[in-house]
């Protein structure tokens, strides 16, 4: 991220959101809201005095609420730019109308409570959607405590506990009492492959991240025993299967094939009631900590983003590619590309591969002034067109537009035209047009009849 | 053990699906049913094994298993199954089918209890707990079972030998007569 | 308006005190109960283990009778009866075909007009916790009462729905708290006691009920509150067997929710029938100054 931010050809707009998207491939008109961070980017030296002295503490989103941050904060140590932002919802200047400690202490005079959102309107040739995912909220699993047990945590919370910059400085301890866990249970497929919870799909990454967690846990706490409840181990990536085997053989993880039915608290232990279907029995583990390998879901706002961009999404809110095999990066809207987990659960290698793919697609698009496309696009015979505009309504790609032309005698006239770069040649307009004035190039009625006659002969 | 699977492997499963209204093929053998079942300790086949055996079409093995008779109908399995399989309903279906087809009683006490219980309703419209317990002990030759408890209950005024029949006994009898599936052919 | 009341078979036998105290408590709350005349047994587990039609027809006769009697609702105190009545009601509501078939078997038409409730959701929905609080004359201070829901009150959740969260129900806890007692969050609220195996496989019941008592003890409970005669029978009447089998004598009083209410609402102790229990609650109540 730091490297990208230093590249002359890359501009990163952080703390910003796309508000509106208009136009079409090569000519997108985008309205972006650059939210007021209340800290002057140019003036701030990143000294950190403000967030050291800010009196308001709020659970840190980045640390999965296991640590605290201030009302003025840098979300995480590697953030780009490394400039704090004020959280209006909690800052005393906004909740109580007084405080200004950070403003008084800032040597660079960078704090500006009056700063307002900025709207940027610009033209872009292509859009790559990389909005990622949300973690499944495991509190719907009442049988796993429904969020009542402090020591039942998510995989992402464990990541924060392992991280040297996390809330415990990389010391793996139980949230409830700060003790090091000795017996840890992992449960895979939580919020994945579960029809009852509305998530029938496989989240793709949790088998492997659980194996990684078991290894990291053992490296940090050599005495620890890890027990992993799984249904299947899905490890088809390069070297992934060997990694899982090493997790068992060298890092002592006990893989137990079966789901867990219930977790309950007994004293300071968590009793995990699961099954081992291979041994055909019930198993009970007295655990110090349970890690739920929660799955990947579409972002909570994915449907709104899709509507802004004019791209479809599936029943779970993941964005839909143009073709699952042949066009996995493109969308129905030419010039809008998908990458990463916003399209489907993906791990980092797959995300990077699709991101590289999207970047190449954009580079190829921009490499020449003209686009080469499949010739099968529709055309309108404007001399016959009655301007009923039925075609405009049925076109799923918004390829038909109204334009104004000036005739030779100087009078102006409105007519419809097909944006060839946007048309996919689906033919919806052709079959809708009552005056038969739209034709697909290379597939006119005459051509189809001739073809039929030839077949019939 | 070797099971011979032939082209009719799915027939039994389809029968069970039809009788129970529960699609047998949905079970993906995660074991969550077994993980939460309170009586799994006593079962020869765990609930997910029963599901698997049905999928394999092993009718005799399933219908002579004591598992359905040990099932307490607590519905823990049904409630938590990630594939929404109503296993408790399957257990009901298996009990009914095993009776109908005269499979050997693996849990004779449970079968006897159900029969005495229903006879009591059929004849009185309501259950008479005292008579039920006595008849059950008599039938299963456990004459002194719960004797102490019975004495205590008697002292507490909870035991009555008088009938508690309703005036609509005939209506209830008619319900028994008209209900399908109440077909105990006895043991095969 | 009178509420239809379905006592269920145990009300005349092993759970007499549940019936007695329920009636007393309802009088205190100004609720008029009207028994469903000539009701029959709901069929419990043996019916659904034997014939699906029988398991629907037996409860449906009661619903049809209640309707004929001019009642709008039917309330029962037994979880098993509630489960069977509610499942039958919901099943025929879903499927007109089944309704026709079962109506033919019963010989009395049921028109699906009843509201089927269990005593606990009746209390929290029809009576309301606020009203209940107002009527308390003897708050149950310092009583730690573990609410036990068992299986049939919460499962299957789509059909019986007495609580939004079937895994950690709190509806009874709310009632108990309204009476001034403390309802601890404990692990075995919805674990099975083995109900239907009570006579046929008593060994299993003894094991399962023992685990429930152990968990309640672990939660430091003074007593377990039940809302079902079968749960009661297993937890109270099997305690001496549990003691000899597990080597621990829990001596944990098991009280029906109506009995606990009776005490708080000022019903005379002798009128509640609490001394019919196998495990006496007298010591506990005396200790807490409630007797
Ligand atoms: C516990 C856990 C451990 C994992 N461990 C591994 C691992 O070890 N190896 C591995 O390969 N994979 C791992 N993964 C998977 C990995 O997290 C994903 O593959 C990866 O994050 C996907 O990258 P992404 O860029 O598509 O999405 P994200 O990482 O989610 O990034 C999306 C970004 O877009 C931003 N955004 C969203 N909406 C908007 C908007 N409207 N406007 C502007 N910005 C927006 C978000 O704030 C976010 O910064 C793990 C996942 C989990 C849950
Ligand atoms: S990746 Fe593994 S843990 Fe995750 S949903 Fe798929 S099978 Fe389950
Ligand atoms: S819980 Fe459901 S899917 Fe899992 S093994 Fe049991 S029946 Fe099959
Ligand atoms: S319903 Fe039967 S099989 Fe299912 S969990 Fe309960 S006892 Fe076990």
PDB file of N, CA, C and O in Angstrom, chain B residues 38-39 42 70 72-76 79-80 92 95-96 107 121 125-127 129 136 145-146 156-158 164 166-168 178 180-182, chain C residues 9-10 12-14 16-17 38-41 48-51 53 104-105 151 155 167 196-197 199 201-202 204 207-208 232 238 275-277:
ATOM      1  N   UNK B  38     -28.831 -36.483  23.139  1.00  0.00           N
ATOM      2  CA  UNK B  38     -28.621 -36.834  24.547  1.00  0.00           C
ATOM      3  C   UNK B  38     -28.509 -38.335  24.794  1.00  0.00           C
ATOM      4  O   UNK B  38     -28.013 -38.747  25.835  1.00  0.00           O
ATOM      5  N   UNK B  39     -28.985 -39.150  23.852  1.00  0.00           N
ATOM      6  CA  UNK B  39     -28.965 -40.587  24.126  1.00  0.00           C
ATOM      7  C   UNK B  39     -27.962 -41.352  23.271  1.00  0.00           C
ATOM      8  O   UNK B  39     -27.984 -42.571  23.215  1.00  0.00           O
ATOM      9  N   UNK B  42     -26.188 -44.564  24.389  1.00  0.00           N
ATOM     10  CA  UNK B  42     -26.875 -45.849  24.428  1.00  0.00           C
ATOM     11  C   UNK B  42     -27.135 -46.417  23.041  1.00  0.00           C
ATOM     12  O   UNK B  42     -27.602 -47.541  22.900  1.00  0.00           O
ATOM     13  N   UNK B  70     -34.578 -45.667  20.898  1.00  0.00           N
ATOM     14  CA  UNK B  70     -33.924 -44.973  22.010  1.00  0.00           C
ATOM     15  C   UNK B  70     -34.070 -43.466  21.882  1.00  0.00           C
ATOM     16  O   UNK B  70     -33.900 -42.730  22.856  1.00  0.00           O
ATOM     17  N   UNK B  72     -35.189 -39.949  22.077  1.00  0.00           N
ATOM     18  CA  UNK B  72     -36.090 -39.364  23.076  1.00  0.00           C
ATOM     19  C   UNK B  72     -37.015 -38.322  22.467  1.00  0.00           C
ATOM     20  O   UNK B  72     -37.751 -37.657  23.181  1.00  0.00           O
ATOM     21  N   UNK B  73     -36.959 -38.156  21.160  1.00  0.00           N
ATOM     22  CA  UNK B  73     -37.786 -37.159  20.458  1.00  0.00           C
ATOM     23  C   UNK B  73     -37.564 -35.752  20.996  1.00  0.00           C
ATOM     24  O   UNK B  73     -38.489 -34.956  21.065  1.00  0.00           O
ATOM     25  N   UNK B  74     -36.331 -35.453  21.348  1.00  0.00           N
ATOM     26  CA  UNK B  74     -36.056 -34.139  21.933  1.00  0.00           C
ATOM     27  C   UNK B  74     -35.906 -33.068  20.865  1.00  0.00           C
ATOM     28  O   UNK B  74     -35.917 -31.884  21.177  1.00  0.00           O
ATOM     29  N   UNK B  75     -35.723 -33.494  19.622  1.00  0.00           N
ATOM     30  CA  UNK B  75     -35.632 -32.583  18.477  1.00  0.00           C
ATOM     31  C   UNK B  75     -34.397 -31.685  18.480  1.00  0.00           C
ATOM     32  O   UNK B  75     -34.332 -30.702  17.748  1.00  0.00           O
ATOM     33  N   UNK B  76     -33.411 -32.012  19.297  1.00  0.00           N
ATOM     34  CA  UNK B  76     -32.174 -31.231  19.268  1.00  0.00           C
ATOM     35  C   UNK B  76     -31.535 -31.331  17.886  1.00  0.00           C
ATOM     36  O   UNK B  76     -31.091 -30.335  17.308  1.00  0.00           O
ATOM     37  N   UNK B  79     -33.449 -29.319  15.260  1.00  0.00           N
ATOM     38  CA  UNK B  79     -33.294 -27.880  15.454  1.00  0.00           C
ATOM     39  C   UNK B  79     -31.957 -27.378  14.939  1.00  0.00           C
ATOM     40  O   UNK B  79     -31.869 -26.300  14.381  1.00  0.00           O
ATOM     41  N   UNK B  80     -30.909 -28.177  15.115  1.00  0.00           N
ATOM     42  CA  UNK B  80     -29.574 -27.663  14.802  1.00  0.00           C
ATOM     43  C   UNK B  80     -29.021 -28.149  13.468  1.00  0.00           C
ATOM     44  O   UNK B  80     -27.960 -27.696  13.045  1.00  0.00           O
ATOM     45  N   UNK B  92     -39.319 -41.140  13.881  1.00  0.00           N
ATOM     46  CA  UNK B  92     -40.728 -41.545  13.960  1.00  0.00           C
ATOM     47  C   UNK B  92     -41.082 -42.497  12.818  1.00  0.00           C
ATOM     48  O   UNK B  92     -41.678 -43.556  13.026  1.00  0.00           O
ATOM     49  N   UNK B  95     -39.672 -45.933  13.280  1.00  0.00           N
ATOM     50  CA  UNK B  95     -40.393 -46.719  14.298  1.00  0.00           C
ATOM     51  C   UNK B  95     -41.683 -47.288  13.702  1.00  0.00           C
ATOM     52  O   UNK B  95     -41.982 -48.472  13.865  1.00  0.00           O
ATOM     53  N   UNK B  96     -42.394 -46.411  13.005  1.00  0.00           N
ATOM     54  CA  UNK B  96     -43.676 -46.843  12.446  1.00  0.00           C
ATOM     55  C   UNK B  96     -43.463 -47.954  11.416  1.00  0.00           C
ATOM     56  O   UNK B  96     -44.150 -48.986  11.427  1.00  0.00           O
ATOM     57  N   UNK B 107     -35.653 -52.758  21.442  1.00  0.00           N
ATOM     58  CA  UNK B 107     -35.896 -52.091  22.720  1.00  0.00           C
ATOM     59  C   UNK B 107     -37.326 -52.438  23.135  1.00  0.00           C
ATOM     60  O   UNK B 107     -38.218 -51.595  23.096  1.00  0.00           O
ATOM     61  N   UNK B 121     -55.167 -44.644  26.517  1.00  0.00           N
ATOM     62  CA  UNK B 121     -55.923 -43.525  25.935  1.00  0.00           C
ATOM     63  C   UNK B 121     -57.130 -44.046  25.164  1.00  0.00           C
ATOM     64  O   UNK B 121     -58.223 -43.488  25.233  1.00  0.00           O
ATOM     65  N   UNK B 125     -59.719 -42.428  26.998  1.00  0.00           N
ATOM     66  CA  UNK B 125     -59.667 -41.066  26.480  1.00  0.00           C
ATOM     67  C   UNK B 125     -58.533 -40.273  27.105  1.00  0.00           C
ATOM     68  O   UNK B 125     -58.018 -39.341  26.525  1.00  0.00           O
ATOM     69  N   UNK B 126     -58.188 -40.656  28.345  1.00  0.00           N
ATOM     70  CA  UNK B 126     -57.070 -39.991  29.003  1.00  0.00           C
ATOM     71  C   UNK B 126     -56.107 -41.035  29.527  1.00  0.00           C
ATOM     72  O   UNK B 126     -56.468 -42.196  29.680  1.00  0.00           O
ATOM     73  N   UNK B 127     -54.918 -40.561  29.843  1.00  0.00           N
ATOM     74  CA  UNK B 127     -53.921 -41.457  30.372  1.00  0.00           C
ATOM     75  C   UNK B 127     -54.113 -41.593  31.871  1.00  0.00           C
ATOM     76  O   UNK B 127     -54.341 -40.623  32.567  1.00  0.00           O
ATOM     77  N   UNK B 129     -51.968 -42.534  34.787  1.00  0.00           N
ATOM     78  CA  UNK B 129     -50.541 -42.765  35.055  1.00  0.00           C
ATOM     79  C   UNK B 129     -50.291 -43.991  35.923  1.00  0.00           C
ATOM     80  O   UNK B 129     -49.394 -44.778  35.654  1.00  0.00           O
ATOM     81  N   UNK B 136     -47.235 -51.472  32.764  1.00  0.00           N
ATOM     82  CA  UNK B 136     -45.918 -51.540  32.134  1.00  0.00           C
ATOM     83  C   UNK B 136     -45.009 -52.500  32.891  1.00  0.00           C
ATOM     84  O   UNK B 136     -44.363 -53.365  32.312  1.00  0.00           O
ATOM     85  N   UNK B 145     -40.199 -52.598  40.047  1.00  0.00           N
ATOM     86  CA  UNK B 145     -39.615 -51.352  39.551  1.00  0.00           C
ATOM     87  C   UNK B 145     -40.383 -50.162  40.138  1.00  0.00           C
ATOM     88  O   UNK B 145     -41.589 -50.117  40.139  1.00  0.00           O
ATOM     89  N   UNK B 146     -39.645 -49.222  40.628  1.00  0.00           N
ATOM     90  CA  UNK B 146     -40.224 -47.983  41.163  1.00  0.00           C
ATOM     91  C   UNK B 146     -41.220 -48.220  42.297  1.00  0.00           C
ATOM     92  O   UNK B 146     -42.088 -47.407  42.546  1.00  0.00           O
ATOM     93  N   UNK B 156     -48.274 -39.097  48.974  1.00  0.00           N
ATOM     94  CA  UNK B 156     -48.461 -37.697  48.582  1.00  0.00           C
ATOM     95  C   UNK B 156     -49.801 -37.482  47.881  1.00  0.00           C
ATOM     96  O   UNK B 156     -50.056 -36.413  47.338  1.00  0.00           O
ATOM     97  N   UNK B 157     -50.583 -38.531  47.802  1.00  0.00           N
ATOM     98  CA  UNK B 157     -51.908 -38.380  47.195  1.00  0.00           C
ATOM     99  C   UNK B 157     -51.874 -38.255  45.692  1.00  0.00           C
ATOM    100  O   UNK B 157     -52.764 -37.694  45.076  1.00  0.00           O
ATOM    101  N   UNK B 158     -50.802 -38.778  45.085  1.00  0.00           N
ATOM    102  CA  UNK B 158     -50.702 -38.632  43.639  1.00  0.00           C
ATOM    103  C   UNK B 158     -51.108 -39.903  42.908  1.00  0.00           C
ATOM    104  O   UNK B 158     -51.014 -39.980  41.692  1.00  0.00           O
ATOM    105  N   UNK B 164     -60.474 -42.355  35.165  1.00  0.00           N
ATOM    106  CA  UNK B 164     -60.581 -40.944  34.841  1.00  0.00           C
ATOM    107  C   UNK B 164     -61.073 -40.870  33.401  1.00  0.00           C
ATOM    108  O   UNK B 164     -60.559 -40.127  32.593  1.00  0.00           O
ATOM    109  N   UNK B 166     -63.319 -40.280  30.058  1.00  0.00           N
ATOM    110  CA  UNK B 166     -64.119 -39.146  29.611  1.00  0.00           C
ATOM    111  C   UNK B 166     -65.404 -39.657  28.963  1.00  0.00           C
ATOM    112  O   UNK B 166     -65.506 -40.838  28.618  1.00  0.00           O
ATOM    113  N   UNK B 167     -66.356 -38.767  28.791  1.00  0.00           N
ATOM    114  CA  UNK B 167     -67.613 -39.241  28.209  1.00  0.00           C
ATOM    115  C   UNK B 167     -67.478 -39.466  26.702  1.00  0.00           C
ATOM    116  O   UNK B 167     -68.250 -40.208  26.114  1.00  0.00           O
ATOM    117  N   UNK B 168     -66.446 -38.840  26.112  1.00  0.00           N
ATOM    118  CA  UNK B 168     -66.268 -39.038  24.672  1.00  0.00           C
ATOM    119  C   UNK B 168     -65.358 -40.198  24.331  1.00  0.00           C
ATOM    120  O   UNK B 168     -64.696 -40.175  23.290  1.00  0.00           O
ATOM    121  N   UNK B 178     -59.714 -44.990  12.924  1.00  0.00           N
ATOM    122  CA  UNK B 178     -59.583 -44.355  11.610  1.00  0.00           C
ATOM    123  C   UNK B 178     -58.155 -43.931  11.267  1.00  0.00           C
ATOM    124  O   UNK B 178     -57.866 -43.619  10.120  1.00  0.00           O
ATOM    125  N   UNK B 180     -54.409 -43.988  10.242  1.00  0.00           N
ATOM    126  CA  UNK B 180     -53.538 -44.895   9.481  1.00  0.00           C
ATOM    127  C   UNK B 180     -52.216 -45.075  10.214  1.00  0.00           C
ATOM    128  O   UNK B 180     -51.815 -44.247  10.987  1.00  0.00           O
ATOM    129  N   UNK B 181     -51.566 -46.170   9.920  1.00  0.00           N
ATOM    130  CA  UNK B 181     -50.214 -46.341  10.427  1.00  0.00           C
ATOM    131  C   UNK B 181     -50.180 -47.066  11.760  1.00  0.00           C
ATOM    132  O   UNK B 181     -49.133 -47.459  12.230  1.00  0.00           O
ATOM    133  N   UNK B 182     -51.347 -47.243  12.368  1.00  0.00           N
ATOM    134  CA  UNK B 182     -51.368 -47.915  13.659  1.00  0.00           C
ATOM    135  C   UNK B 182     -51.476 -49.418  13.416  1.00  0.00           C
ATOM    136  O   UNK B 182     -52.466 -50.054  13.675  1.00  0.00           O
TER     137      UNK B 182
ATOM    138  N   UNK C   9     -53.183 -34.810  31.163  1.00  0.00           N
ATOM    139  CA  UNK C   9     -53.387 -35.976  32.040  1.00  0.00           C
ATOM    140  C   UNK C   9     -52.644 -35.896  33.364  1.00  0.00           C
ATOM    141  O   UNK C   9     -53.157 -36.314  34.395  1.00  0.00           O
ATOM    142  N   UNK C  10     -51.423 -35.375  33.352  1.00  0.00           N
ATOM    143  CA  UNK C  10     -50.628 -35.378  34.588  1.00  0.00           C
ATOM    144  C   UNK C  10     -51.250 -34.512  35.666  1.00  0.00           C
ATOM    145  O   UNK C  10     -50.976 -34.686  36.854  1.00  0.00           O
ATOM    146  N   UNK C  12     -53.958 -34.649  36.806  1.00  0.00           N
ATOM    147  CA  UNK C  12     -54.794 -35.466  37.677  1.00  0.00           C
ATOM    148  C   UNK C  12     -53.983 -36.518  38.422  1.00  0.00           C
ATOM    149  O   UNK C  12     -54.517 -37.341  39.129  1.00  0.00           O
ATOM    150  N   UNK C  13     -52.678 -36.508  38.201  1.00  0.00           N
ATOM    151  CA  UNK C  13     -51.848 -37.527  38.840  1.00  0.00           C
ATOM    152  C   UNK C  13     -50.582 -36.922  39.412  1.00  0.00           C
ATOM    153  O   UNK C  13     -50.624 -36.152  40.375  1.00  0.00           O
ATOM    154  N   UNK C  14     -49.471 -37.196  38.738  1.00  0.00           N
ATOM    155  CA  UNK C  14     -48.171 -36.827  39.298  1.00  0.00           C
ATOM    156  C   UNK C  14     -47.942 -35.317  39.403  1.00  0.00           C
ATOM    157  O   UNK C  14     -47.044 -34.891  40.095  1.00  0.00           O
ATOM    158  N   UNK C  16     -50.420 -32.971  40.162  1.00  0.00           N
ATOM    159  CA  UNK C  16     -51.623 -32.350  40.723  1.00  0.00           C
ATOM    160  C   UNK C  16     -51.385 -30.922  41.174  1.00  0.00           C
ATOM    161  O   UNK C  16     -52.189 -30.020  40.949  1.00  0.00           O
ATOM    162  N   UNK C  17     -50.233 -30.731  41.846  1.00  0.00           N
ATOM    163  CA  UNK C  17     -49.956 -29.417  42.420  1.00  0.00           C
ATOM    164  C   UNK C  17     -49.771 -28.337  41.359  1.00  0.00           C
ATOM    165  O   UNK C  17     -49.981 -27.163  41.623  1.00  0.00           O
ATOM    166  N   UNK C  38     -64.488 -32.260  28.582  1.00  0.00           N
ATOM    167  CA  UNK C  38     -64.306 -33.605  28.043  1.00  0.00           C
ATOM    168  C   UNK C  38     -63.033 -33.771  27.201  1.00  0.00           C
ATOM    169  O   UNK C  38     -63.005 -34.555  26.261  1.00  0.00           O
ATOM    170  N   UNK C  39     -61.999 -33.023  27.559  1.00  0.00           N
ATOM    171  CA  UNK C  39     -60.745 -33.121  26.811  1.00  0.00           C
ATOM    172  C   UNK C  39     -60.163 -34.528  26.892  1.00  0.00           C
ATOM    173  O   UNK C  39     -60.417 -35.257  27.847  1.00  0.00           O
ATOM    174  N   UNK C  40     -59.368 -34.861  25.869  1.00  0.00           N
ATOM    175  CA  UNK C  40     -58.697 -36.169  25.882  1.00  0.00           C
ATOM    176  C   UNK C  40     -57.187 -35.978  25.851  1.00  0.00           C
ATOM    177  O   UNK C  40     -56.697 -34.869  25.633  1.00  0.00           O
ATOM    178  N   UNK C  41     -56.478 -37.079  26.061  1.00  0.00           N
ATOM    179  CA  UNK C  41     -55.012 -37.030  26.075  1.00  0.00           C
ATOM    180  C   UNK C  41     -54.481 -36.575  24.718  1.00  0.00           C
ATOM    181  O   UNK C  41     -55.024 -36.924  23.670  1.00  0.00           O
ATOM    182  N   UNK C  48     -46.912 -40.038  18.283  1.00  0.00           N
ATOM    183  CA  UNK C  48     -46.174 -39.730  17.042  1.00  0.00           C
ATOM    184  C   UNK C  48     -45.153 -40.795  16.705  1.00  0.00           C
ATOM    185  O   UNK C  48     -44.684 -40.878  15.576  1.00  0.00           O
ATOM    186  N   UNK C  49     -44.813 -41.623  17.702  1.00  0.00           N
ATOM    187  CA  UNK C  49     -43.908 -42.724  17.399  1.00  0.00           C
ATOM    188  C   UNK C  49     -44.655 -43.892  16.758  1.00  0.00           C
ATOM    189  O   UNK C  49     -44.056 -44.879  16.361  1.00  0.00           O
ATOM    190  N   UNK C  50     -45.965 -43.790  16.699  1.00  0.00           N
ATOM    191  CA  UNK C  50     -46.760 -44.917  16.235  1.00  0.00           C
ATOM    192  C   UNK C  50     -47.563 -44.612  14.981  1.00  0.00           C
ATOM    193  O   UNK C  50     -47.656 -45.423  14.077  1.00  0.00           O
ATOM    194  N   UNK C  51     -48.157 -43.427  14.943  1.00  0.00           N
ATOM    195  CA  UNK C  51     -48.951 -43.078  13.775  1.00  0.00           C
ATOM    196  C   UNK C  51     -49.029 -41.566  13.658  1.00  0.00           C
ATOM    197  O   UNK C  51     -49.432 -40.883  14.604  1.00  0.00           O
ATOM    198  N   UNK C  53     -51.020 -39.812  11.845  1.00  0.00           N
ATOM    199  CA  UNK C  53     -52.409 -39.339  11.873  1.00  0.00           C
ATOM    200  C   UNK C  53     -52.951 -39.283  13.296  1.00  0.00           C
ATOM    201  O   UNK C  53     -53.614 -38.323  13.683  1.00  0.00           O
ATOM    202  N   UNK C 104     -61.766 -35.505   9.211  1.00  0.00           N
ATOM    203  CA  UNK C 104     -62.532 -36.726   8.956  1.00  0.00           C
ATOM    204  C   UNK C 104     -62.284 -37.770  10.034  1.00  0.00           C
ATOM    205  O   UNK C 104     -63.192 -38.478  10.454  1.00  0.00           O
ATOM    206  N   UNK C 105     -61.014 -37.867  10.442  1.00  0.00           N
ATOM    207  CA  UNK C 105     -60.680 -38.868  11.457  1.00  0.00           C
ATOM    208  C   UNK C 105     -61.306 -38.489  12.800  1.00  0.00           C
ATOM    209  O   UNK C 105     -61.839 -39.314  13.517  1.00  0.00           O
ATOM    210  N   UNK C 151     -36.987 -29.700  26.285  1.00  0.00           N
ATOM    211  CA  UNK C 151     -37.019 -29.791  24.821  1.00  0.00           C
ATOM    212  C   UNK C 151     -38.278 -29.228  24.211  1.00  0.00           C
ATOM    213  O   UNK C 151     -38.254 -28.470  23.257  1.00  0.00           O
ATOM    214  N   UNK C 155     -38.570 -26.560  21.013  1.00  0.00           N
ATOM    215  CA  UNK C 155     -38.252 -27.230  19.757  1.00  0.00           C
ATOM    216  C   UNK C 155     -39.455 -27.958  19.175  1.00  0.00           C
ATOM    217  O   UNK C 155     -40.232 -28.522  19.947  1.00  0.00           O
ATOM    218  N   UNK C 167     -32.131 -21.293  21.613  1.00  0.00           N
ATOM    219  CA  UNK C 167     -30.946 -21.872  22.245  1.00  0.00           C
ATOM    220  C   UNK C 167     -30.698 -21.283  23.626  1.00  0.00           C
ATOM    221  O   UNK C 167     -30.102 -21.916  24.482  1.00  0.00           O
ATOM    222  N   UNK C 196     -39.588 -38.913  27.451  1.00  0.00           N
ATOM    223  CA  UNK C 196     -40.436 -40.001  26.972  1.00  0.00           C
ATOM    224  C   UNK C 196     -39.898 -41.379  27.367  1.00  0.00           C
ATOM    225  O   UNK C 196     -40.596 -42.375  27.246  1.00  0.00           O
ATOM    226  N   UNK C 197     -38.659 -41.429  27.850  1.00  0.00           N
ATOM    227  CA  UNK C 197     -38.099 -42.720  28.238  1.00  0.00           C
ATOM    228  C   UNK C 197     -38.253 -42.977  29.739  1.00  0.00           C
ATOM    229  O   UNK C 197     -37.651 -43.909  30.276  1.00  0.00           O
ATOM    230  N   UNK C 199     -40.264 -44.326  31.865  1.00  0.00           N
ATOM    231  CA  UNK C 199     -40.507 -45.660  32.415  1.00  0.00           C
ATOM    232  C   UNK C 199     -39.723 -46.733  31.673  1.00  0.00           C
ATOM    233  O   UNK C 199     -39.231 -47.678  32.260  1.00  0.00           O
ATOM    234  N   UNK C 201     -36.848 -46.591  29.798  1.00  0.00           N
ATOM    235  CA  UNK C 201     -35.398 -46.626  29.998  1.00  0.00           C
ATOM    236  C   UNK C 201     -35.034 -45.643  31.097  1.00  0.00           C
ATOM    237  O   UNK C 201     -34.347 -44.640  30.888  1.00  0.00           O
ATOM    238  N   UNK C 202     -35.471 -45.980  32.302  1.00  0.00           N
ATOM    239  CA  UNK C 202     -35.252 -45.093  33.441  1.00  0.00           C
ATOM    240  C   UNK C 202     -33.767 -44.776  33.622  1.00  0.00           C
ATOM    241  O   UNK C 202     -33.406 -43.684  34.037  1.00  0.00           O
ATOM    242  N   UNK C 204     -31.551 -44.096  31.444  1.00  0.00           N
ATOM    243  CA  UNK C 204     -31.159 -42.946  30.633  1.00  0.00           C
ATOM    244  C   UNK C 204     -31.648 -41.654  31.296  1.00  0.00           C
ATOM    245  O   UNK C 204     -30.918 -40.658  31.387  1.00  0.00           O
ATOM    246  N   UNK C 207     -29.505 -40.638  34.136  1.00  0.00           N
ATOM    247  CA  UNK C 207     -28.244 -40.030  33.706  1.00  0.00           C
ATOM    248  C   UNK C 207     -28.461 -38.581  33.265  1.00  0.00           C
ATOM    249  O   UNK C 207     -27.768 -37.666  33.710  1.00  0.00           O
ATOM    250  N   UNK C 208     -29.452 -38.380  32.385  1.00  0.00           N
ATOM    251  CA  UNK C 208     -29.658 -37.042  31.818  1.00  0.00           C
ATOM    252  C   UNK C 208     -30.133 -36.053  32.874  1.00  0.00           C
ATOM    253  O   UNK C 208     -29.657 -34.919  32.941  1.00  0.00           O
ATOM    254  N   UNK C 232     -40.719 -32.130  35.453  1.00  0.00           N
ATOM    255  CA  UNK C 232     -40.826 -32.185  36.905  1.00  0.00           C
ATOM    256  C   UNK C 232     -40.649 -33.620  37.386  1.00  0.00           C
ATOM    257  O   UNK C 232     -39.864 -33.902  38.298  1.00  0.00           O
ATOM    258  N   UNK C 238     -36.963 -38.503  40.445  1.00  0.00           N
ATOM    259  CA  UNK C 238     -35.824 -39.412  40.261  1.00  0.00           C
ATOM    260  C   UNK C 238     -34.611 -39.008  41.077  1.00  0.00           C
ATOM    261  O   UNK C 238     -33.544 -39.594  40.910  1.00  0.00           O
ATOM    262  N   UNK C 275     -45.983 -29.304  49.169  1.00  0.00           N
ATOM    263  CA  UNK C 275     -45.482 -30.431  49.966  1.00  0.00           C
ATOM    264  C   UNK C 275     -45.755 -31.788  49.319  1.00  0.00           C
ATOM    265  O   UNK C 275     -45.419 -32.819  49.870  1.00  0.00           O
ATOM    266  N   UNK C 276     -46.318 -31.763  48.140  1.00  0.00           N
ATOM    267  CA  UNK C 276     -46.471 -33.039  47.410  1.00  0.00           C
ATOM    268  C   UNK C 276     -45.179 -33.452  46.707  1.00  0.00           C
ATOM    269  O   UNK C 276     -45.090 -34.516  46.106  1.00  0.00           O
ATOM    270  N   UNK C 277     -44.185 -32.555  46.709  1.00  0.00           N
ATOM    271  CA  UNK C 277     -42.934 -32.891  46.003  1.00  0.00           C
ATOM    272  C   UNK C 277     -42.128 -33.942  46.762  1.00  0.00           C
ATOM    273  O   UNK C 277     -42.226 -34.068  47.976  1.00  0.00           O
TER     274      UNK C 277
END
